[in-house]
Amino acid sequence: MDAKEITKFVETQLKLTKPLRDRMDSDFTKLWQPTGFTIPASKGKYRTVTSNRARVWADKVSGELNSADLHLSLPLTEEEKQERKDMSMTERCAYGLLSMANDNLREQLQPSIQSQMSFHAPMRGWVSLMVWLFEEDGELHVDVPVFDVFSTYWLADTKGISRIANVRHISLSEAEEKYEVKPKKISDKEDAVQVIRYADREELKVIVGGEESPKFTQTNWCKYVPALVIPVGSTPYVQSILSPGTIKHVGESCFARVREVVPILSEVLSYYLTATALGTHTPL
């Protein structure tokens, strides 16, 4: 697929999954970073309180996941001694690759893989990442970007992920230095460039500002897509005639049970605050 086809794929998937992404955006904007709650003037003049219960709950879940122990193991059954030794070395190799990937993230001033996934799981209700192993100047490099599902687009079949694309934005100078292209900016007012990481079972590409980066293009590179995209929880995709857009419920976030309650809680607390304030300033 060329740059235009990949961009078209992203646009198509965005339209098909719009209810899901709208839910994610609403949760982040209204519940994780809530703006000031207000009571309509038609109800009277009240002091207001903005409840942060949803944010506290999300941070608690994220903290528990982030502090969890990580264990990698290959189950042993009837393997011979040499096979057991090889499997043990494979486990150590996996730990080493994860350590290299986390070191790479720290150099970019980003949290570790586990920290990022611990944030996305309760916040978005989905987790996604991709594993890139490549050699440069005779050295092995490991890159495991954790994708925000909100800006990730994919297709899957019985063999797993068949194609995936992640969209993000970087500065023009970073694009020219890292990807060795002369990309187009998003607009004349912004020094930002759109980057699309794309992979399917035949090729891997990076599209920067509409231009394909020759440095990161690989063809006939893998028979499968080394990416992970999974929803959190057990809510499957349910079709409905009376309730269209049910895809938004797949991979529900930790806000599912409080989404409708938080605004009511803020309103009730506002009434309590107003009543308390009036009680402390009783007119003579």
Tab-separated table of C-alpha atoms in Angstrom:
chain	number	residue	atom	x	y	z
A	1	MET	CA	0.000	0.000	0.000
A	2	ASP	CA	1.259	3.474	-0.818
A	3	ALA	CA	0.932	6.576	1.349
A	4	LYS	CA	-2.457	7.585	-0.082
A	5	GLU	CA	-3.937	4.121	0.419
A	6	ILE	CA	-2.703	3.976	4.009
A	7	THR	CA	-4.160	7.416	4.732
A	8	LYS	CA	-7.462	6.283	3.191
A	9	PHE	CA	-7.434	3.175	5.403
A	10	VAL	CA	-7.046	5.363	8.501
A	11	GLU	CA	-9.882	7.669	7.426
A	12	THR	CA	-12.220	4.732	6.723
A	13	GLN	CA	-11.553	3.036	10.060
A	14	LEU	CA	-12.043	6.349	11.850
A	15	LYS	CA	-15.557	6.667	10.405
A	16	LEU	CA	-16.469	3.066	11.214
A	17	THR	CA	-15.372	3.307	14.854
A	18	LYS	CA	-16.416	6.897	15.584
A	19	PRO	CA	-18.831	5.998	18.464
A	20	LEU	CA	-16.014	4.128	20.226
A	21	ARG	CA	-13.548	6.998	19.861
A	22	ASP	CA	-16.164	9.575	20.885
A	23	ARG	CA	-16.702	7.629	24.115
A	24	MET	CA	-12.955	7.532	24.780
A	25	ASP	CA	-12.590	11.257	24.143
A	26	SER	CA	-15.579	12.102	26.335
A	27	ASP	CA	-14.263	9.990	29.226
A	28	PHE	CA	-10.852	11.636	29.075
A	29	THR	CA	-12.184	15.183	28.742
A	30	LYS	CA	-15.094	15.063	31.182
A	31	LEU	CA	-14.062	12.482	33.767
A	32	TRP	CA	-10.271	12.143	33.876
A	33	GLN	CA	-9.598	15.862	33.534
A	34	PRO	CA	-12.982	17.351	34.456
A	35	THR	CA	-13.618	21.005	33.769
A	36	GLY	CA	-15.423	23.188	36.292
A	37	PHE	CA	-18.964	22.005	36.969
A	38	THR	CA	-21.635	24.704	36.614
A	39	ILE	CA	-25.295	24.895	37.549
A	40	PRO	CA	-27.557	26.617	35.029
A	41	ALA	CA	-28.509	30.157	36.028
A	42	SER	CA	-32.146	29.217	35.610
A	43	LYS	CA	-31.881	27.071	38.768
A	44	GLY	CA	-30.562	29.931	40.855
A	45	LYS	CA	-27.215	31.112	42.182
A	46	TYR	CA	-25.129	28.402	43.821
A	47	ARG	CA	-21.557	27.738	44.789
A	48	THR	CA	-20.255	24.818	42.731
A	49	VAL	CA	-18.086	21.766	43.344
A	50	THR	CA	-16.541	19.564	40.662
A	51	SER	CA	-16.304	15.951	41.807
A	52	ASN	CA	-13.002	14.220	41.040
A	53	ARG	CA	-14.199	10.777	42.133
A	54	ALA	CA	-13.852	9.313	38.634
A	55	ARG	CA	-10.265	10.584	38.327
A	56	VAL	CA	-9.319	9.226	41.753
A	57	TRP	CA	-10.790	5.809	40.862
A	58	ALA	CA	-8.954	5.707	37.526
A	59	ASP	CA	-5.652	6.682	39.166
A	60	LYS	CA	-6.121	3.969	41.788
A	61	VAL	CA	-6.682	1.258	39.170
A	62	SER	CA	-3.745	2.540	37.124
A	63	GLY	CA	-1.486	2.576	40.177
A	64	GLU	CA	-2.370	-1.009	41.084
A	65	LEU	CA	-1.593	-2.207	37.559
A	66	ASN	CA	1.643	-0.235	37.406
A	67	SER	CA	2.958	-1.705	40.662
A	68	ALA	CA	2.061	-5.304	39.744
A	69	ASP	CA	4.903	-7.817	39.369
A	70	LEU	CA	5.763	-8.881	35.833
A	71	HIS	CA	6.435	-12.575	35.242
A	72	LEU	CA	7.294	-14.270	31.947
A	73	SER	CA	7.401	-18.053	31.813
A	74	LEU	CA	7.272	-20.869	29.290
A	75	PRO	CA	5.477	-23.918	30.734
A	76	LEU	CA	7.583	-27.066	30.867
A	77	THR	CA	6.023	-30.502	30.370
A	78	GLU	CA	8.049	-33.293	28.771
A	79	GLU	CA	11.028	-31.355	27.430
A	80	GLU	CA	14.501	-32.857	27.643
A	81	LYS	CA	17.317	-31.184	29.572
A	82	GLN	CA	18.684	-29.261	26.580
A	83	GLU	CA	15.207	-28.145	25.566
A	84	ARG	CA	14.572	-26.903	29.103
A	85	LYS	CA	17.800	-24.952	28.984
A	86	ASP	CA	16.848	-23.409	25.643
A	87	MET	CA	13.434	-22.395	26.973
A	88	SER	CA	15.045	-20.855	30.030
A	89	MET	CA	17.326	-18.796	27.789
A	90	THR	CA	14.284	-17.735	25.758
A	91	GLU	CA	12.656	-16.397	28.928
A	92	ARG	CA	15.815	-14.465	29.768
A	93	CYS	CA	15.928	-13.105	26.231
A	94	ALA	CA	12.356	-11.798	26.577
A	95	TYR	CA	13.240	-10.055	29.847
A	96	GLY	CA	16.322	-8.567	28.195
A	97	LEU	CA	14.341	-7.270	25.202
A	98	LEU	CA	11.789	-5.658	27.514
A	99	SER	CA	14.588	-4.025	29.475
A	100	MET	CA	16.132	-2.665	26.252
A	101	ALA	CA	12.742	-1.369	25.121
A	102	ASN	CA	12.178	0.389	28.451
A	103	ASP	CA	15.648	1.926	28.278
A	104	ASN	CA	14.770	3.245	24.828
A	105	LEU	CA	11.559	4.778	26.182
A	106	ARG	CA	13.388	6.405	29.089
A	107	GLU	CA	15.820	8.016	26.656
A	108	GLN	CA	12.761	9.559	24.991
A	109	LEU	CA	11.524	10.753	28.424
A	110	GLN	CA	8.576	8.363	28.297
A	111	PRO	CA	7.232	5.977	30.968
A	112	SER	CA	7.930	2.255	30.786
A	113	ILE	CA	5.813	-0.174	28.772
A	114	GLN	CA	3.978	-1.391	31.880
A	115	SER	CA	3.350	2.170	33.096
A	116	GLN	CA	1.845	3.244	29.779
A	117	MET	CA	-0.340	0.142	29.484
A	118	SER	CA	-1.454	0.636	33.097
A	119	PHE	CA	-2.736	4.065	32.108
A	120	HIS	CA	-4.459	3.067	28.870
A	121	ALA	CA	-6.219	-0.031	30.246
A	122	PRO	CA	-8.511	1.761	32.729
A	123	MET	CA	-8.646	5.024	30.769
A	124	ARG	CA	-9.433	3.754	27.261
A	125	GLY	CA	-10.574	0.229	28.031
A	126	TRP	CA	-8.111	-1.052	25.425
A	127	VAL	CA	-4.358	-1.690	25.236
A	128	SER	CA	-2.201	-1.799	22.132
A	129	LEU	CA	1.468	-2.045	21.275
A	130	MET	CA	3.843	-3.191	18.549
A	131	VAL	CA	7.244	-4.869	18.721
A	132	TRP	CA	9.993	-3.672	16.374
A	133	LEU	CA	13.388	-5.382	16.245
A	134	PHE	CA	15.894	-3.921	13.828
A	135	GLU	CA	19.648	-3.712	13.305
A	136	GLU	CA	21.443	-0.422	12.824
A	137	ASP	CA	25.213	0.043	12.601
A	138	GLY	CA	25.713	-3.555	13.685
A	139	GLU	CA	23.662	-3.151	16.873
A	140	LEU	CA	20.299	-4.647	17.793
A	141	HIS	CA	17.619	-2.092	18.592
A	142	VAL	CA	14.321	-2.838	20.301
A	143	ASP	CA	11.373	-0.509	19.966
A	144	VAL	CA	8.071	-1.371	21.655
A	145	PRO	CA	5.798	1.634	21.216
A	146	VAL	CA	2.650	1.529	23.335
A	147	PHE	CA	-0.132	2.869	21.146
A	148	ASP	CA	-3.046	4.956	22.321
A	149	VAL	CA	-6.019	3.027	20.925
A	150	PHE	CA	-7.824	6.331	20.425
A	151	SER	CA	-5.495	7.021	17.494
A	152	THR	CA	-4.882	3.409	16.388
A	153	TYR	CA	-6.698	1.701	13.517
A	154	TRP	CA	-6.667	-1.997	12.716
A	155	LEU	CA	-8.260	-4.975	10.992
A	156	ALA	CA	-8.170	-8.548	12.272
A	157	ASP	CA	-9.076	-12.038	11.064
A	158	THR	CA	-8.724	-15.597	12.346
A	159	LYS	CA	-4.926	-15.261	12.300
A	160	GLY	CA	-4.870	-12.103	14.401
A	161	ILE	CA	-4.092	-8.532	13.383
A	162	SER	CA	-3.949	-8.270	9.596
A	163	ARG	CA	-3.070	-4.573	9.403
A	164	ILE	CA	-2.560	-1.777	11.891
A	165	ALA	CA	-1.855	1.946	11.731
A	166	ASN	CA	-1.079	4.383	14.517
A	167	VAL	CA	-1.318	8.133	14.059
A	168	ARG	CA	0.579	10.729	16.074
A	169	HIS	CA	2.104	14.160	15.604
A	170	ILE	CA	5.707	15.312	15.972
A	171	SER	CA	7.656	18.472	15.243
A	172	LEU	CA	8.904	19.236	11.745
A	173	SER	CA	12.540	19.173	12.850
A	174	GLU	CA	12.164	15.738	14.468
A	175	ALA	CA	10.499	14.395	11.336
A	176	GLU	CA	13.318	15.575	9.085
A	177	GLU	CA	16.049	14.263	11.395
A	178	LYS	CA	14.563	10.917	12.399
A	179	TYR	CA	12.740	9.878	9.237
A	180	GLU	CA	14.942	11.553	6.606
A	181	VAL	CA	12.076	13.123	4.645
A	182	LYS	CA	10.858	16.606	3.746
A	183	PRO	CA	7.279	16.341	4.964
A	184	LYS	CA	4.372	18.741	4.750
A	185	LYS	CA	3.192	20.430	7.944
A	186	ILE	CA	-0.383	20.032	9.140
A	187	SER	CA	-0.898	23.765	8.630
A	188	ASP	CA	1.094	26.947	8.205
A	189	LYS	CA	0.286	27.923	11.802
A	190	GLU	CA	1.521	24.691	13.401
A	191	ASP	CA	5.043	23.283	13.371
A	192	ALA	CA	3.680	19.735	13.490
A	193	VAL	CA	3.734	16.756	11.146
A	194	GLN	CA	1.421	13.747	11.059
A	195	VAL	CA	3.188	10.382	11.394
A	196	ILE	CA	1.479	7.087	10.547
A	197	ARG	CA	3.147	3.832	11.561
A	198	TYR	CA	1.675	1.129	9.365
A	199	ALA	CA	2.194	-2.630	9.213
A	200	ASP	CA	0.523	-5.594	7.563
A	201	ARG	CA	1.676	-9.127	6.782
A	202	GLU	CA	3.712	-8.024	3.790
A	203	GLU	CA	5.219	-4.654	4.595
A	204	LEU	CA	6.025	-2.116	7.254
A	205	LYS	CA	5.998	1.603	6.505
A	206	VAL	CA	6.134	4.986	8.181
A	207	ILE	CA	4.249	7.818	6.471
A	208	VAL	CA	5.472	11.247	7.541
A	209	GLY	CA	3.511	14.263	6.397
A	210	GLY	CA	2.156	12.281	3.456
A	211	GLU	CA	5.644	11.090	2.450
A	212	GLU	CA	6.945	7.544	2.829
A	213	SER	CA	10.123	7.303	4.886
A	214	PRO	CA	12.671	5.120	3.030
A	215	LYS	CA	14.586	4.557	6.254
A	216	PHE	CA	11.788	2.563	7.886
A	217	THR	CA	10.259	0.796	4.885
A	218	GLN	CA	10.445	-2.993	4.866
A	219	THR	CA	8.790	-5.454	2.469
A	220	ASN	CA	8.283	-9.204	2.774
A	221	TRP	CA	9.301	-8.724	6.356
A	222	CYS	CA	6.944	-10.940	8.358
A	223	LYS	CA	4.138	-13.451	7.946
A	224	TYR	CA	2.260	-11.919	10.840
A	225	VAL	CA	1.827	-8.444	12.343
A	226	PRO	CA	3.788	-8.187	15.633
A	227	ALA	CA	1.130	-6.039	17.256
A	228	LEU	CA	-1.304	-6.370	20.126
A	229	VAL	CA	-4.763	-4.796	20.287
A	230	ILE	CA	-7.105	-6.136	22.954
A	231	PRO	CA	-10.129	-4.752	24.807
A	232	VAL	CA	-10.262	-4.799	28.588
A	233	GLY	CA	-13.162	-6.626	30.199
A	234	SER	CA	-15.642	-9.089	28.751
A	235	THR	CA	-18.064	-6.860	26.835
A	236	PRO	CA	-18.308	-8.225	23.261
A	237	TYR	CA	-19.596	-6.418	20.206
A	238	VAL	CA	-23.408	-6.565	20.355
A	239	GLN	CA	-25.566	-5.500	17.425
A	240	SER	CA	-28.796	-3.592	18.027
A	241	ILE	CA	-31.511	-2.002	15.918
A	242	LEU	CA	-32.810	0.382	18.575
A	243	SER	CA	-29.362	1.363	19.859
A	244	PRO	CA	-26.921	1.981	16.991
A	245	GLY	CA	-23.256	2.565	17.675
A	246	THR	CA	-22.951	-0.261	20.207
A	247	ILE	CA	-19.269	-0.626	19.337
A	248	LYS	CA	-18.660	2.106	21.916
A	249	HIS	CA	-19.321	-0.450	24.672
A	250	VAL	CA	-16.555	-2.834	23.562
A	251	GLY	CA	-13.575	-2.499	25.873
A	252	GLU	CA	-15.372	-0.332	28.422
A	253	SER	CA	-13.206	1.934	30.561
A	254	CYS	CA	-13.239	2.041	34.365
A	255	PHE	CA	-15.700	4.947	34.097
A	256	ALA	CA	-18.525	2.724	32.816
A	257	ARG	CA	-20.390	2.603	36.150
A	258	VAL	CA	-19.908	6.246	37.147
A	259	ARG	CA	-20.180	8.025	33.810
A	260	GLU	CA	-23.773	9.152	34.415
A	261	VAL	CA	-23.413	9.571	38.174
A	262	VAL	CA	-20.507	12.041	38.395
A	263	PRO	CA	-22.442	15.082	37.081
A	264	ILE	CA	-25.252	14.346	39.565
A	265	LEU	CA	-22.721	13.994	42.395
A	266	SER	CA	-21.171	17.348	41.479
A	267	GLU	CA	-24.601	18.973	41.530
A	268	VAL	CA	-25.540	17.489	44.922
A	269	LEU	CA	-22.203	18.528	46.433
A	270	SER	CA	-22.753	22.026	45.073
A	271	TYR	CA	-26.085	22.243	46.874
A	272	TYR	CA	-24.487	21.033	50.098
A	273	LEU	CA	-21.669	23.585	49.793
A	274	THR	CA	-24.131	26.411	49.188
A	275	ALA	CA	-26.290	25.413	52.156
A	276	THR	CA	-23.237	25.137	54.400
A	277	ALA	CA	-21.959	28.528	53.308
A	278	LEU	CA	-25.329	30.123	54.022
A	279	GLY	CA	-25.342	28.527	57.466
A	280	THR	CA	-21.970	30.004	58.366
A	281	HIS	CA	-23.028	33.505	57.312
A	282	THR	CA	-26.426	33.759	58.934
A	283	PRO	CA	-27.767	37.328	58.627
A	284	LEU	CA	-28.228	39.232	61.893
